[in-house]
Short mmCIF file of C-alpha atoms and ligand atoms in Angstrom, two decimals:
data_model
loop_
_atom_site.label_atom_id
_atom_site.label_comp_id
_atom_site.label_asym_id
_atom_site.label_seq_id
_atom_site.Cartn_x
_atom_site.Cartn_y
_atom_site.Cartn_z
CA UNK A 63 77.91 -15.95 84.21
CA UNK A 64 74.32 -14.69 83.53
CA UNK A 65 75.25 -11.25 84.67
CA UNK A 66 78.21 -11.28 82.40
CA UNK A 67 76.10 -12.15 79.41
CA UNK A 68 73.50 -9.55 80.25
CA UNK A 69 76.16 -6.76 80.65
CA UNK A 70 77.69 -7.92 77.39
CA UNK A 71 74.40 -7.55 75.67
CA UNK A 72 73.75 -4.09 77.14
CA UNK A 73 77.16 -2.90 76.23
CA UNK A 74 77.04 -4.21 72.73
CA UNK A 75 73.38 -3.42 72.13
CA UNK A 76 74.03 -0.91 69.43
CA UNK A 77 75.98 -3.43 67.41
CA UNK A 78 73.11 -5.76 66.60
CA UNK A 79 71.40 -3.40 64.19
CA UNK A 80 74.69 -2.86 62.52
CA UNK A 81 75.25 -6.62 61.97
CA UNK A 82 71.72 -7.09 60.72
CA UNK A 83 71.98 -4.23 58.26
CA UNK A 84 75.20 -5.53 56.97
CA UNK A 85 73.72 -8.97 56.39
CA UNK A 86 70.54 -7.42 54.83
CA UNK A 87 72.48 -5.22 52.46
CA UNK A 88 75.08 -7.71 51.35
CA UNK A 89 72.65 -10.71 51.05
CA UNK A 90 70.23 -8.68 49.00
CA UNK A 91 72.90 -7.35 46.65
CA UNK A 92 74.37 -10.73 46.33
CA UNK A 93 71.09 -12.23 45.48
CA UNK A 94 70.34 -9.53 42.85
CA UNK A 95 73.80 -9.75 41.33
CA UNK A 96 73.67 -13.55 41.35
CA UNK A 97 70.41 -13.91 39.54
CA UNK A 98 71.44 -11.45 36.80
CA UNK A 99 75.06 -12.65 36.71
CA UNK A 100 74.27 -16.23 36.38
CA UNK A 101 71.60 -15.90 33.73
CA UNK A 102 73.67 -13.55 31.57
CA UNK A 103 76.82 -15.65 32.44
CA UNK A 104 75.30 -18.88 31.28
CA UNK A 105 73.95 -17.24 28.17
CA UNK A 106 77.40 -15.72 27.37
CA UNK A 107 79.05 -19.21 28.02
CA UNK A 108 76.74 -20.88 25.53
CA UNK A 109 77.04 -18.38 22.75
CA UNK A 110 80.00 -17.29 20.52
CA UNK A 111 79.83 -13.71 19.42
CA UNK A 112 82.07 -11.18 18.05
CA UNK A 113 82.88 -9.01 21.11
CA UNK A 114 83.05 -11.91 23.59
CA UNK A 115 86.73 -11.65 24.29
CA UNK A 116 86.50 -7.89 24.68
CA UNK A 117 83.55 -8.27 27.04
CA UNK A 118 85.54 -10.78 29.16
CA UNK A 119 88.52 -8.45 29.31
CA UNK A 120 86.34 -5.59 30.58
CA UNK A 121 84.60 -7.89 33.07
CA UNK A 122 87.94 -9.01 34.40
CA UNK A 123 88.93 -5.38 34.90
CA UNK A 124 85.59 -4.67 36.58
CA UNK A 125 86.12 -7.62 38.91
CA UNK A 126 89.08 -5.87 40.59
CA UNK A 127 87.45 -2.42 40.57
CA UNK A 128 88.05 -0.59 43.84
CA UNK A 129 84.79 -0.26 45.70
CA UNK A 130 85.35 3.52 46.19
CA UNK A 131 85.06 3.94 42.41
CA UNK A 132 81.69 2.22 42.37
CA UNK A 133 80.79 4.41 45.29
CA UNK A 134 81.81 7.44 43.38
CA UNK A 135 79.76 6.46 40.41
CA UNK A 136 76.65 5.65 42.37
CA UNK A 137 77.18 8.86 44.38
CA UNK A 138 77.21 10.86 41.19
CA UNK A 139 74.03 9.19 39.92
CA UNK A 140 72.05 9.53 43.17
CA UNK A 141 73.30 12.91 44.32
CA UNK A 142 70.76 15.62 44.21
CA UNK A 143 72.07 17.03 40.98
CA UNK A 144 72.64 13.68 39.51
CA UNK A 145 70.39 11.96 36.94
CA UNK A 146 68.59 9.87 39.55
CA UNK A 147 68.68 12.54 42.30
CA UNK A 148 65.02 13.10 42.33
CA UNK A 149 64.60 9.54 43.84
CA UNK A 150 66.24 10.78 47.07
CA UNK A 151 68.07 7.52 47.58
CA UNK A 152 71.45 8.82 48.62
CA UNK A 153 72.46 7.81 52.11
CA UNK A 154 69.80 5.04 52.30
CA UNK A 155 70.30 1.19 52.40
CA UNK A 156 68.90 1.06 48.96
CA UNK A 157 71.78 3.09 47.67
CA UNK A 158 74.19 0.68 49.42
CA UNK A 159 72.40 -2.31 47.83
CA UNK A 160 72.73 -0.71 44.31
CA UNK A 161 76.40 -0.11 44.82
CA UNK A 162 77.12 -3.55 46.12
CA UNK A 163 75.11 -5.21 43.41
CA UNK A 164 77.17 -3.31 40.80
CA UNK A 165 80.24 -4.36 42.74
CA UNK A 166 79.37 -8.12 42.90
CA UNK A 167 77.80 -8.48 39.42
CA UNK A 168 81.05 -8.69 37.43
CA UNK A 169 82.44 -11.18 39.86
CA UNK A 170 79.40 -13.60 39.48
CA UNK A 171 79.19 -12.91 35.73
CA UNK A 172 82.89 -13.31 35.06
CA UNK A 173 83.39 -16.42 37.24
CA UNK A 174 80.28 -18.07 35.84
CA UNK A 175 81.50 -17.66 32.28
CA UNK A 176 85.01 -18.89 32.98
CA UNK A 177 84.09 -21.75 35.35
CA UNK A 178 81.12 -23.42 33.64
CA UNK A 179 81.60 -22.71 29.84
CA UNK A 180 82.86 -26.25 29.15
CA UNK A 181 80.27 -28.20 31.03
CA UNK A 182 77.46 -25.84 30.03
CA UNK A 183 78.04 -26.64 26.33
CA UNK A 184 78.08 -30.28 27.03
CA UNK A 185 74.93 -30.08 29.06
CA UNK A 186 73.22 -27.98 26.39
CA UNK A 187 73.93 -30.48 23.68
CA UNK A 188 72.57 -33.44 25.74
CA UNK A 189 69.53 -31.43 26.80
CA UNK A 190 68.81 -30.43 23.24
CA UNK A 191 69.22 -34.00 22.02
CA UNK A 192 66.49 -35.02 24.55
CA UNK A 193 64.09 -32.38 23.38
CA UNK A 194 64.46 -29.88 26.24
CA UNK A 195 63.13 -26.36 25.79
CA UNK A 196 65.56 -23.37 26.32
CA UNK A 197 64.14 -22.85 29.71
CA UNK A 198 64.61 -26.47 30.72
CA UNK A 199 68.27 -26.33 29.34
CA UNK A 200 69.05 -23.21 31.45
CA UNK A 201 67.57 -24.84 34.46
CA UNK A 202 69.54 -28.01 33.93
CA UNK A 203 72.75 -26.14 33.52
CA UNK A 204 72.30 -24.07 36.67
CA UNK A 205 71.22 -27.25 38.54
CA UNK A 206 74.17 -29.35 37.20
CA UNK A 207 76.66 -26.71 37.99
CA UNK A 208 75.17 -25.80 41.35
CA UNK A 209 78.27 -26.50 43.39
CA UNK A 210 80.51 -24.36 41.23
CA UNK A 211 77.74 -21.61 41.21
CA UNK A 212 77.51 -21.80 44.97
CA UNK A 213 81.16 -21.18 45.45
CA UNK A 214 80.90 -18.18 43.03
CA UNK A 215 77.98 -16.78 45.02
CA UNK A 216 80.04 -17.08 48.14
CA UNK A 217 82.99 -15.31 46.58
CA UNK A 218 80.62 -12.53 45.54
CA UNK A 219 79.08 -12.32 49.15
CA UNK A 220 82.54 -12.23 50.55
CA UNK A 221 83.36 -9.19 48.33
CA UNK A 222 80.11 -7.41 49.34
CA UNK A 223 80.22 -7.93 53.14
CA UNK A 224 83.91 -6.99 53.42
CA UNK A 225 84.04 -3.80 51.35
CA UNK A 226 84.07 -0.46 53.08
CA UNK A 227 84.54 2.13 50.26
CA UNK A 228 81.21 2.02 48.50
CA UNK A 229 78.90 1.69 51.57
CA UNK A 230 80.79 4.49 53.23
CA UNK A 231 80.33 6.89 50.35
CA UNK A 232 76.70 6.25 49.41
CA UNK A 233 75.57 5.21 52.81
CA UNK A 234 77.25 7.93 54.86
CA UNK A 235 77.78 5.62 57.92
CA UNK A 236 74.71 7.09 59.64
CA UNK A 237 74.04 5.61 63.04
CA UNK A 238 70.94 3.20 63.21
CA UNK A 239 70.37 3.93 59.42
CA UNK A 240 73.20 3.08 57.15
CA UNK A 241 75.99 1.95 59.48
CA UNK A 242 77.29 -1.58 58.66
CA UNK A 243 80.07 -3.67 60.15
CA UNK A 244 82.84 -2.48 57.98
CA UNK A 245 82.04 1.22 58.37
CA UNK A 246 81.55 0.65 62.11
CA UNK A 247 85.05 -0.81 62.45
CA UNK A 248 86.56 2.13 60.54
CA UNK A 249 84.71 4.56 62.68
CA UNK A 250 85.44 2.95 66.08
CA UNK A 251 89.06 2.42 65.21
CA UNK A 252 89.31 6.15 64.34
CA UNK A 253 87.89 6.93 67.74
CA UNK A 254 90.36 4.56 69.46
CA UNK A 255 87.62 2.13 70.55
CA UNK A 256 89.52 -0.96 69.61
CA UNK A 257 87.30 -3.36 71.72
CA UNK A 258 84.16 -2.73 69.70
CA UNK A 259 86.08 -2.83 66.47
CA UNK A 260 87.74 -6.09 67.15
CA UNK A 261 84.43 -7.58 68.31
CA UNK A 262 82.81 -6.71 65.03
CA UNK A 263 85.88 -7.97 63.24
CA UNK A 264 85.40 -11.27 64.97
CA UNK A 265 81.74 -11.35 63.96
CA UNK A 266 82.70 -10.77 60.31
CA UNK A 267 85.20 -13.67 60.39
CA UNK A 268 82.51 -15.81 62.11
CA UNK A 269 79.97 -15.22 59.36
CA UNK A 270 82.53 -16.03 56.69
CA UNK A 271 83.52 -19.22 58.71
CA UNK A 272 79.84 -20.22 58.90
CA UNK A 273 79.19 -19.75 55.20
CA UNK A 274 82.24 -21.83 54.30
CA UNK A 275 81.27 -24.58 56.69
CA UNK A 276 77.76 -24.74 55.09
CA UNK A 277 79.31 -24.72 51.68
CA UNK A 278 81.83 -27.54 52.72
CA UNK A 279 78.91 -29.66 54.05
CA UNK A 280 76.87 -29.23 50.94
CA UNK A 281 79.86 -30.19 48.71
CA UNK A 282 80.46 -33.32 50.73
CA UNK A 283 76.95 -34.39 50.51
CA UNK A 284 77.06 -34.32 46.72
CA UNK B 512 60.53 -40.22 7.62
CA UNK B 513 62.75 -39.65 4.41
CA UNK B 514 65.86 -37.77 5.17
CA UNK B 515 67.83 -36.36 2.29
CA UNK B 516 71.28 -34.88 2.45
CA UNK B 517 72.15 -32.82 -0.61
CA UNK B 518 75.58 -31.29 -1.42
CA UNK B 519 76.39 -31.15 2.31
CA UNK B 520 79.70 -29.38 3.18
CA UNK B 521 81.04 -28.85 6.61
CA UNK B 522 84.25 -27.01 7.07
CA UNK B 523 86.15 -26.25 10.32
CA UNK B 524 88.59 -23.57 9.43
CA UNK B 525 90.57 -24.65 6.38
CA UNK B 526 89.70 -28.41 6.77
CA UNK B 527 86.80 -30.04 5.05
CA UNK B 528 85.15 -32.42 7.55
CA UNK B 529 82.01 -33.39 5.54
CA UNK B 530 81.56 -33.54 1.73
CA UNK B 531 78.45 -35.47 0.85
CA UNK B 532 76.81 -35.10 -2.54
CA UNK B 533 73.68 -37.20 -1.95
CA UNK B 534 72.39 -39.47 0.87
CA UNK B 535 68.86 -40.70 1.38
CA UNK B 536 67.71 -42.38 4.57
CA UNK B 537 64.43 -44.13 4.86
CA UNK B 538 63.09 -46.63 7.40
CA UNK B 539 65.19 -49.39 8.83
CA UNK B 540 68.59 -49.68 10.52
CA UNK B 541 71.51 -47.79 8.83
CA UNK B 542 74.91 -48.61 10.06
CA UNK B 543 77.75 -46.08 9.43
CA UNK B 544 81.26 -47.46 9.40
CA UNK B 545 84.50 -45.44 8.93
CA UNK B 546 87.80 -44.63 10.59
CA UNK B 547 88.37 -42.19 13.35
CA UNK B 548 87.86 -38.61 12.25
CA UNK B 549 86.04 -39.57 9.07
CA UNK B 550 83.06 -37.38 10.02
CA UNK B 551 80.48 -39.88 11.28
CA UNK B 552 79.60 -38.02 14.45
CA UNK B 553 79.59 -34.67 12.55
CA UNK B 554 77.10 -36.09 10.05
CA UNK B 555 74.83 -37.30 12.80
CA UNK B 556 74.85 -34.03 14.70
CA UNK B 557 74.08 -32.13 11.45
CA UNK B 558 71.17 -34.34 10.75
CA UNK B 559 69.95 -33.84 14.28
CA UNK B 560 70.16 -30.11 14.00
CA UNK B 561 72.67 -29.80 16.85
CA UNK B 562 75.24 -28.68 14.33
CA UNK B 563 74.88 -26.86 11.06
CA UNK B 564 76.32 -27.32 7.70
CA UNK B 565 78.63 -24.81 6.01
CA UNK B 566 76.68 -25.25 2.78
CA UNK B 567 74.14 -27.72 1.37
CA UNK B 568 70.76 -29.03 2.62
CA UNK B 569 69.22 -31.54 4.79
CA UNK B 570 65.55 -32.16 4.17
CA UNK B 571 63.10 -34.21 6.13
CA UNK B 572 60.08 -35.46 4.13
CA UNK B 573 61.18 -32.68 1.70
CA UNK B 574 61.06 -29.93 4.34
CA UNK B 575 63.61 -27.89 6.31
CA UNK B 576 64.15 -28.71 10.02
CA UNK B 577 61.57 -27.24 12.28
CA UNK B 578 60.59 -27.79 15.81
CA UNK B 579 58.10 -30.56 15.14
CA UNK B 580 60.67 -32.47 13.12
CA UNK B 581 63.20 -31.88 15.83
CA UNK B 582 60.86 -33.41 18.21
CA UNK B 583 60.77 -36.65 16.14
CA UNK B 584 64.53 -37.06 16.02
CA UNK B 585 66.71 -38.01 18.89
CA UNK B 586 70.47 -38.53 19.03
CA UNK B 587 72.66 -40.48 21.52
CA UNK B 588 75.82 -38.47 21.46
CA UNK B 589 79.22 -40.29 21.42
CA UNK B 590 80.03 -38.72 24.87
CA UNK B 591 76.61 -38.36 26.36
CA UNK B 592 76.40 -36.23 29.52
CA UNK B 593 74.61 -37.92 32.37
CA UNK B 594 72.92 -35.58 34.90
CA UNK B 595 74.27 -35.62 38.49
CA UNK B 596 71.10 -37.43 39.50
CA UNK B 597 70.09 -41.05 39.87
CA UNK B 598 70.13 -43.43 36.84
CA UNK B 599 66.29 -43.52 37.05
CA UNK B 600 66.00 -39.66 36.79
CA UNK B 601 68.48 -39.73 33.97
CA UNK B 602 66.55 -42.35 32.06
CA UNK B 603 63.27 -40.47 32.26
CA UNK B 604 64.66 -36.98 31.84
CA UNK B 605 63.90 -36.82 28.10
CA UNK B 606 60.28 -38.06 28.75
CA UNK B 607 59.95 -35.29 31.36
CA UNK B 608 61.15 -32.75 28.95
CA UNK B 609 58.57 -33.88 26.43
CA UNK B 610 55.93 -33.64 29.15
CA UNK B 611 54.94 -37.26 28.91
CA UNK B 612 52.56 -38.41 31.74
CA UNK B 613 53.75 -40.66 34.52
CA UNK B 614 51.84 -43.69 33.55
CA UNK B 615 53.31 -43.60 30.03
CA UNK B 616 56.65 -43.03 31.56
CA UNK B 617 56.33 -46.23 33.54
CA UNK B 618 55.24 -48.04 30.42
CA UNK B 619 58.21 -46.99 28.47
CA UNK B 620 60.56 -47.85 31.30
CA UNK B 621 59.17 -51.37 31.67
CA UNK B 622 59.46 -51.83 27.88
CA UNK B 623 63.13 -51.11 27.69
CA UNK B 624 64.76 -51.55 31.13
CA UNK B 625 64.68 -55.33 30.93
CA UNK B 626 67.29 -55.35 28.17
CA UNK B 627 69.99 -54.68 30.75
CA UNK B 628 70.15 -55.71 34.36
CA UNK B 629 70.02 -52.19 35.56
CA UNK B 630 67.20 -52.50 38.19
CA UNK B 631 69.77 -52.23 41.04
CA UNK B 632 71.37 -49.20 39.45
CA UNK B 633 68.24 -47.17 39.10
CA UNK B 634 68.67 -45.37 42.47
CA UNK B 635 72.38 -44.98 42.12
CA UNK B 636 73.81 -41.55 41.35
CA UNK B 637 75.11 -41.43 37.85
CA UNK B 638 78.58 -40.29 38.84
CA UNK B 639 79.15 -43.54 40.67
CA UNK B 640 78.46 -45.75 37.58
CA UNK B 641 81.03 -47.61 35.59
CA UNK B 642 81.74 -46.78 32.00
CA UNK B 643 79.47 -49.57 30.74
CA UNK B 644 76.77 -48.81 33.11
CA UNK B 645 76.78 -45.18 32.03
CA UNK B 646 76.43 -46.28 28.35
CA UNK B 647 73.45 -48.44 29.26
CA UNK B 648 71.70 -45.55 31.16
CA UNK B 649 72.43 -43.16 28.21
CA UNK B 650 71.13 -45.74 25.61
CA UNK B 651 67.94 -46.30 27.69
CA UNK B 652 67.48 -42.52 28.11
CA UNK B 653 67.53 -42.12 24.29
CA UNK B 654 65.48 -45.25 23.56
CA UNK B 655 62.45 -44.58 25.84
CA UNK B 656 61.81 -41.51 23.70
CA UNK B 657 60.69 -43.79 20.81
CA UNK B 658 61.05 -41.14 18.19
CA UNK B 659 60.56 -41.75 14.49
CA UNK B 660 64.31 -41.27 13.90
CA UNK B 661 66.89 -42.44 16.52
CA UNK B 662 70.63 -41.82 16.00
CA UNK B 663 73.06 -43.75 18.09
CA UNK B 664 76.74 -42.69 18.10
CA UNK B 665 78.79 -45.81 19.08
CA UNK B 666 76.20 -46.96 21.66
CA UNK B 667 77.97 -50.23 22.59
CA UNK B 668 81.61 -49.00 22.62
CA UNK B 669 81.92 -49.27 26.35
CA UNK B 670 79.73 -52.36 26.83
CA UNK B 671 80.63 -56.02 27.42
CA UNK B 672 79.87 -58.55 24.83
CA UNK B 673 76.69 -59.87 26.35
CA UNK B 674 75.28 -56.31 26.93
CA UNK B 675 76.21 -55.42 23.41
CA UNK B 676 74.13 -58.24 22.20
CA UNK B 677 71.21 -57.08 24.31
CA UNK B 678 71.70 -53.55 22.96
CA UNK B 679 71.53 -54.95 19.48
CA UNK B 680 68.15 -56.45 20.27
CA UNK B 681 67.03 -53.23 21.75
CA UNK B 682 68.17 -51.43 18.56
CA UNK B 683 66.19 -53.81 16.41
CA UNK B 684 63.20 -53.14 18.50
CA UNK B 685 63.62 -49.39 18.02
CA UNK B 686 63.43 -49.83 14.26
CA UNK B 687 59.94 -51.39 14.38
CA UNK B 688 56.90 -49.59 13.15
CA UNK B 689 58.67 -48.18 10.20
CA UNK B 690 61.09 -46.17 12.32
CA UNK B 691 64.55 -45.15 11.41
CA UNK B 692 67.74 -46.03 13.33
CA UNK B 693 71.19 -44.77 12.38
CA UNK B 694 73.94 -46.41 14.28
CA UNK B 695 77.64 -45.61 14.14
CA UNK B 696 79.90 -48.43 15.16
CA UNK B 697 83.49 -49.70 14.65
CA UNK B 698 82.35 -53.30 15.06
CA UNK B 699 81.76 -54.81 11.51
CA UNK B 700 80.34 -57.94 13.12
CA UNK B 701 77.77 -55.75 14.85
CA UNK B 702 77.07 -54.12 11.47
CA UNK B 703 76.48 -57.58 9.98
CA UNK B 704 74.12 -58.59 12.79
CA UNK B 705 71.93 -55.43 12.84
CA UNK B 706 72.14 -53.48 9.61
CA UNK B 707 69.64 -53.24 6.85
CA UNK B 708 71.85 -50.69 5.09
CA UNK B 709 75.53 -49.85 5.43
CA UNK B 710 77.24 -46.45 4.91
CA UNK B 711 81.03 -46.47 4.64
CA UNK B 712 82.65 -43.08 5.19
CA UNK B 713 86.25 -41.89 4.77
CA UNK B 714 87.61 -38.35 5.01
CA UNK B 715 84.17 -36.77 5.10
CA UNK B 716 82.99 -38.64 2.01
CA UNK B 717 80.62 -41.52 1.65
CA UNK B 718 82.56 -44.15 -0.34
CA UNK B 719 80.01 -46.89 -0.36
CA UNK B 720 76.33 -47.25 0.63
CA UNK B 721 73.64 -49.77 0.03
CA UNK B 722 72.01 -52.72 1.52
CA UNK B 723 74.09 -54.71 3.91
CA UNK B 724 74.78 -57.71 1.67
CA UNK B 725 76.05 -55.52 -1.20
CA UNK B 726 78.35 -53.30 0.91
CA UNK B 727 79.70 -55.92 3.28
CA UNK B 728 79.59 -58.92 1.08
CA UNK B 729 80.95 -57.40 -2.07
CA UNK B 730 82.74 -54.15 -1.31
CA UNK B 731 84.62 -52.26 -3.96
CA UNK B 732 86.60 -49.88 -1.83
CA UNK B 733 90.06 -51.15 -0.94
CA UNK B 734 90.05 -49.84 2.54
CA UNK B 735 86.71 -51.42 3.35
CA UNK B 736 87.91 -54.73 1.76
CA UNK B 737 90.93 -54.58 4.08
CA UNK B 738 88.65 -53.84 7.15
CA UNK B 739 86.44 -56.80 6.22
CA UNK B 740 89.36 -59.08 5.32
CA UNK B 741 88.16 -59.70 1.85
N1 ATP C 927 84.49 -28.19 16.63
C1 ATP C 927 85.42 -28.70 15.85
N2 ATP C 927 86.48 -27.88 15.45
C2 ATP C 927 87.44 -28.33 14.71
N3 ATP C 927 87.50 -29.61 14.17
C3 ATP C 927 86.44 -30.44 14.57
C4 ATP C 927 85.45 -29.97 15.38
N4 ATP C 927 84.53 -31.08 15.52
C5 ATP C 927 85.10 -32.16 14.90
N5 ATP C 927 86.27 -31.71 14.19
C6 ATP C 927 87.05 -32.58 13.39
O1 ATP C 927 86.31 -33.20 12.39
C7 ATP C 927 86.71 -34.46 12.04
C8 ATP C 927 85.59 -35.45 12.06
O2 ATP C 927 85.10 -35.62 13.50
P1 ATP C 927 84.01 -36.67 13.83
O3 ATP C 927 83.69 -36.51 15.37
O4 ATP C 927 82.86 -36.51 12.98
O5 ATP C 927 84.67 -38.08 13.55
P2 ATP C 927 84.18 -39.54 13.73
O6 ATP C 927 84.06 -40.11 12.36
O7 ATP C 927 82.98 -39.47 14.58
O8 ATP C 927 85.38 -40.19 14.45
P3 ATP C 927 85.34 -41.24 15.63
O9 ATP C 927 85.33 -42.56 15.12
O10 ATP C 927 86.71 -41.07 16.29
O11 ATP C 927 84.30 -40.90 16.65
C9 ATP C 927 87.82 -34.73 13.14
O12 ATP C 927 88.99 -34.67 12.43
C10 ATP C 927 87.74 -33.71 14.09
O13 ATP C 927 89.02 -33.35 14.62
MG1 MG C 928 82.51 -40.10 16.42
#
């Protein structure tokens, strides 16, 4: 048994950096997109302005944007001749984080606006009637809607960790540098190494299962 | 504080919800009566600054609403939102927002909590409370702020008779020290018990106002007479 585990680890040694990088890139981009998306989402939910409907229609479109398009956009921005080319970020994890943040932001923003608008207004009125500052009101709304927001963040993370197109284009799938789970699966499948591909696929499923279990537990505790 | 409402108009789309030429509110307990949809809640939310008029003015000691005036006005909404926390945390939330120190928080709590038997409820999460219990927590949360002006929108609508009586004692206490309390209710007996002044509204207009005995004892308006069985 021990031998088996040892062999297993040796054989699959090169997969762990891949898994770690996947988690790092997707968690970071989800965090960035969540903070920006929630704050702007709550602000949009609370205010009525002229172009709100148009904004939401655009957001809904962006929510289903193919990752390769984001990849293309970020690629053009970061490529040597692009406006941000001097930063030399193309084919780096940072480029992947930028792409995934852009990919996840519309999801967090859009779902926040559509899911919490009604309760956010109610909470805002009550907070104001009790003399809360704007900051306190924002905090109260986020804290009161935490369960909805947590599901939204999970949806955003699911999108990030499972996409191939953007990380492939701006990361380049470079071994030990920008290779993540999804690009690994694509590559190994292409080479006919189904075992490795399936293993990583199972890891992906497991991560998603784990996150959903945590979420379920939290929801039940409420 | 003296609150004056002048030529106040509130429209939603094509419908006129409020149309008040003149209203002056000073110290004491003001009770607003009027049928559903007559604009009572809208009037309160405009006075509190949560809502704004389409045209007209509301002045506080002659001044426009600013943050210090806002701080001395509290409103208990008709459908108050309770935070998904314990009753205790709900009751003290306003005091926390106003950065009142812990000792004073305990003082205020002790001063008001005994009106209702809510000690057992203090550690209960608000979403498990019954309708009447929620109403008590919400009323306590507003009362402990002890602001110069307190507006209560149907505070006892969900309460049993005994609790309503207790709430009325609490309301009287809130009006001490020259403070102002404005209460919306559908219960004319409650109005008789607590009011110093009565305002009767219908379709966004104030049809009668004045001291309690005048308005309730000798009303001129037909609808009000009907309601009062006179
Ligand atoms: N945001 C809004 N948009 C459109 N109409 C509104 C809005 N808010 C209130 N109204 C309308 O304004 C009228 C007055 O409402 P308000 O809540 O002030 O009545 P009320 O006197 O408090 O009634 P109740 O006794 O039922 O509480 C109602 O006809 C209501 O439908
Ligand atoms: Mg009302």
